[in-house]
CSV table of C-alpha atoms in Angstrom, one decimal:
chain,number,residue,atom,x,y,z
A,12,MET,CA,0.0,0.0,0.0
A,13,GLU,CA,1.2,3.5,-0.8
A,14,TYR,CA,0.5,6.7,1.0
A,15,LEU,CA,0.7,10.4,0.0
A,16,ILE,CA,2.2,13.0,2.3
A,17,GLY,CA,-1.2,14.0,3.7
A,18,ASP,CA,-2.0,10.4,4.6
A,19,VAL,CA,1.4,10.0,6.3
A,20,ALA,CA,1.0,13.2,8.2
A,21,LYS,CA,-2.4,12.1,9.5
A,22,LYS,CA,-1.3,8.6,10.3
A,23,MET,CA,1.7,9.7,12.2
A,24,ASP,CA,0.3,13.0,13.6
A,25,ILE,CA,3.1,15.0,11.9
A,26,ASN,CA,2.7,18.2,10.1
A,27,PRO,CA,3.1,17.8,6.3
A,28,SER,CA,5.5,20.7,6.3
A,29,ALA,CA,7.7,18.8,8.7
A,30,ILE,CA,7.8,15.8,6.3
A,31,ARG,CA,8.7,18.2,3.5
A,32,PHE,CA,11.4,19.7,5.7
A,33,TYR,CA,12.8,16.2,6.4
A,34,ASP,CA,12.9,15.5,2.7
A,35,LYS,CA,14.6,18.8,1.8
A,36,LYS,CA,17.3,18.0,4.4
A,37,GLY,CA,18.0,14.7,2.9
A,38,LEU,CA,16.4,12.6,5.6
A,39,LEU,CA,14.1,10.7,3.3
A,40,PRO,CA,16.3,9.1,0.6
A,41,PHE,CA,14.2,6.0,0.7
A,42,VAL,CA,10.9,7.7,-0.4
A,43,LYS,CA,9.9,7.1,-4.0
A,44,ARG,CA,8.1,9.6,-6.2
A,45,ASP,CA,5.5,9.1,-8.8
A,46,GLU,CA,5.7,10.5,-12.4
A,47,ALA,CA,4.3,13.8,-11.2
A,48,GLY,CA,7.0,14.1,-8.5
A,49,ARG,CA,4.7,13.4,-5.6
A,50,ARG,CA,6.2,11.5,-2.7
A,51,LYS,CA,4.8,8.0,-2.4
A,52,PHE,CA,5.4,6.4,1.0
A,53,GLU,CA,5.3,2.7,1.6
A,54,GLN,CA,4.5,1.0,4.9
A,55,GLN,CA,8.2,0.4,5.6
A,56,ASP,CA,8.8,4.1,5.3
A,57,MET,CA,6.7,4.7,8.4
A,58,ASN,CA,9.4,3.2,10.6
A,59,PHE,CA,12.0,5.5,9.2
A,60,LEU,CA,9.7,8.5,9.7
A,61,GLU,CA,9.0,7.4,13.3
A,62,VAL,CA,12.7,7.3,14.1
A,63,ILE,CA,13.4,10.6,12.3
A,64,ASP,CA,10.5,12.3,14.1
A,65,CYS,CA,11.6,10.8,17.5
A,66,LEU,CA,15.1,12.0,17.1
A,67,LYS,CA,14.0,15.5,15.9
A,68,LYS,CA,11.7,15.9,18.8
A,69,SER,CA,14.4,14.7,21.2
A,70,GLY,CA,16.6,17.6,20.0
A,71,VAL,CA,18.9,15.8,17.8
A,72,PRO,CA,20.4,18.1,15.1
A,73,VAL,CA,19.2,17.4,11.5
A,74,LYS,CA,22.8,16.7,10.3
A,75,ASP,CA,23.1,13.9,12.9
A,76,ILE,CA,19.7,12.5,11.9
A,77,ALA,CA,20.9,12.5,8.3
A,78,HIS,CA,24.0,10.7,9.2
A,79,PHE,CA,21.9,8.0,11.1
A,80,VAL,CA,19.6,7.6,8.0
A,81,ARG,CA,22.7,7.2,5.8
A,82,LEU,CA,23.9,4.5,8.1
A,83,CYS,CA,20.6,2.8,7.9
A,84,MET,CA,20.7,2.9,4.1
A,85,GLU,CA,24.1,1.2,4.1
A,86,GLY,CA,22.7,-2.0,5.6
A,87,ASP,CA,23.9,-4.6,8.0
A,88,ASN,CA,27.5,-3.5,8.1
A,89,THR,CA,26.5,-0.5,10.1
A,90,LEU,CA,24.3,-2.3,12.7
A,91,GLN,CA,26.8,-1.8,15.6
A,92,GLU,CA,27.4,1.8,14.7
A,93,ARG,CA,23.6,2.5,14.6
A,94,TYR,CA,23.2,0.7,18.0
A,95,ASP,CA,26.0,2.8,19.5
A,96,TYR,CA,24.6,6.0,18.1
A,97,LEU,CA,21.2,5.3,19.6
A,98,ASP,CA,22.8,4.3,22.9
A,99,ASN,CA,24.5,7.6,23.0
A,100,GLU,CA,21.3,9.5,22.1
A,101,GLU,CA,19.5,7.6,24.9
A,102,LYS,CA,22.1,8.7,27.4
A,103,ASP,CA,21.9,12.3,26.2
A,104,LEU,CA,18.1,12.2,26.4
A,105,GLU,CA,18.1,10.7,29.9
A,106,GLN,CA,20.4,13.6,30.9
A,107,LYS,CA,18.1,16.2,29.3
A,108,ILE,CA,15.1,14.6,31.2
A,109,ALA,CA,17.0,14.7,34.5
A,110,ASP,CA,17.9,18.4,33.9
A,111,MET,CA,14.3,19.2,33.0
A,112,ASN,CA,13.0,17.3,36.1
A,113,ASP,CA,15.4,19.4,38.2
A,114,LYS,CA,13.9,22.5,36.7
A,115,LEU,CA,10.4,21.3,37.2
A,116,ALA,CA,11.1,20.5,40.9
A,117,PHE,CA,12.5,24.0,41.4
A,118,LEU,CA,9.5,25.6,39.6
A,119,ARG,CA,7.2,23.6,41.9
A,120,PHE,CA,9.1,24.7,45.0
A,121,LYS,CA,8.7,28.4,43.8
A,122,LYS,CA,4.9,27.8,43.3
A,123,TRP,CA,4.7,26.5,46.8
A,124,TYR,CA,6.7,29.5,48.0
A,125,TYR,CA,4.3,32.0,46.3
A,126,LYS,CA,1.1,30.0,47.1
A,127,THR,CA,1.9,30.0,50.8
A,128,SER,CA,2.9,33.7,50.6
A,129,VAL,CA,-0.4,34.5,48.9
A,130,GLU,CA,-2.3,32.6,51.6
A,131,ALA,CA,-0.4,34.4,54.4
A,132,GLY,CA,-0.8,37.7,52.6
A,133,THR,CA,3.0,38.2,52.8
A,134,GLU,CA,6.2,36.8,51.6
A,135,ARG,CA,7.8,37.5,54.9
A,136,ILE,CA,6.7,34.1,56.2
A,137,HIS,CA,9.7,32.7,54.4
A,138,PHE,CA,12.2,35.4,55.6
A,139,VAL,CA,14.7,35.3,58.3
A,140,PRO,CA,13.0,37.3,61.2
A,141,GLY,CA,13.8,41.0,60.9
A,142,GLN,CA,15.4,40.7,57.5
A,143,ASN,CA,14.4,40.7,53.8
A,144,LEU,CA,16.3,37.5,53.3
A,145,VAL,CA,14.7,34.1,52.5
A,146,ALA,CA,15.3,31.7,55.4
A,147,PRO,CA,17.9,29.0,54.6
A,148,ASP,CA,15.6,26.3,55.7
A,149,THR,CA,12.7,27.3,53.4
A,150,LYS,CA,13.4,24.5,50.9
A,151,ASP,CA,13.6,22.0,53.7
A,152,LYS,CA,10.2,23.1,54.9
A,153,TYR,CA,8.9,22.6,51.4
A,154,GLN,CA,10.5,19.1,51.2
A,155,ALA,CA,8.9,18.1,54.5
A,156,GLU,CA,5.5,19.3,53.3
A,157,LEU,CA,6.0,17.4,50.0
A,158,LYS,CA,6.5,14.2,51.9
A,159,LYS,CA,3.0,14.6,53.4
A,160,VAL,CA,1.1,14.6,50.1
A,161,ASP,CA,0.5,12.0,47.5
A,162,ASP,CA,0.2,14.5,44.7
A,163,VAL,CA,2.4,17.6,44.5
A,164,HIS,CA,-0.4,19.6,43.0
A,165,ASP,CA,-2.3,19.3,46.3
A,166,LEU,CA,0.6,21.3,47.8
A,167,ILE,CA,1.3,23.8,45.1
A,168,ASP,CA,-2.0,24.6,43.4
A,169,PHE,CA,-4.9,26.6,44.7
A,170,ASN,CA,-8.1,24.8,45.2
A,171,LEU,CA,-10.6,26.3,42.8
């Protein structure tokens, strides 16, 4: 079965312009064209597109994706190299996720800080007495409160 770009876009929930971009950047050397020049995708092309889209959404530069696609096109003699490449990308993505989780945790701490300040009508509840300086144990207080709830949103969101 063959698919046109619109079919592929719908099937994979990818914008057709993204698929055209991938093609312009040389990421789709496997895609055939009909006599009118329209891209004709086959079922096996979906796997390539899924890999390309995953790597792109993971922040992998297009030139690196193109290199990976070239390796795939070379066949079995590049299996180990492709595995190693994906292994490295996995490690990079895990690090990005860890970094983002750290940022998310800090954002949630700040939400708690401001929520409790709003509820108290002043930010001073978090200050060292007599100073305009946040008390050093403020994060520890948040962490202690966090341990008491099953869902962080119960702690940081206002009940509407």
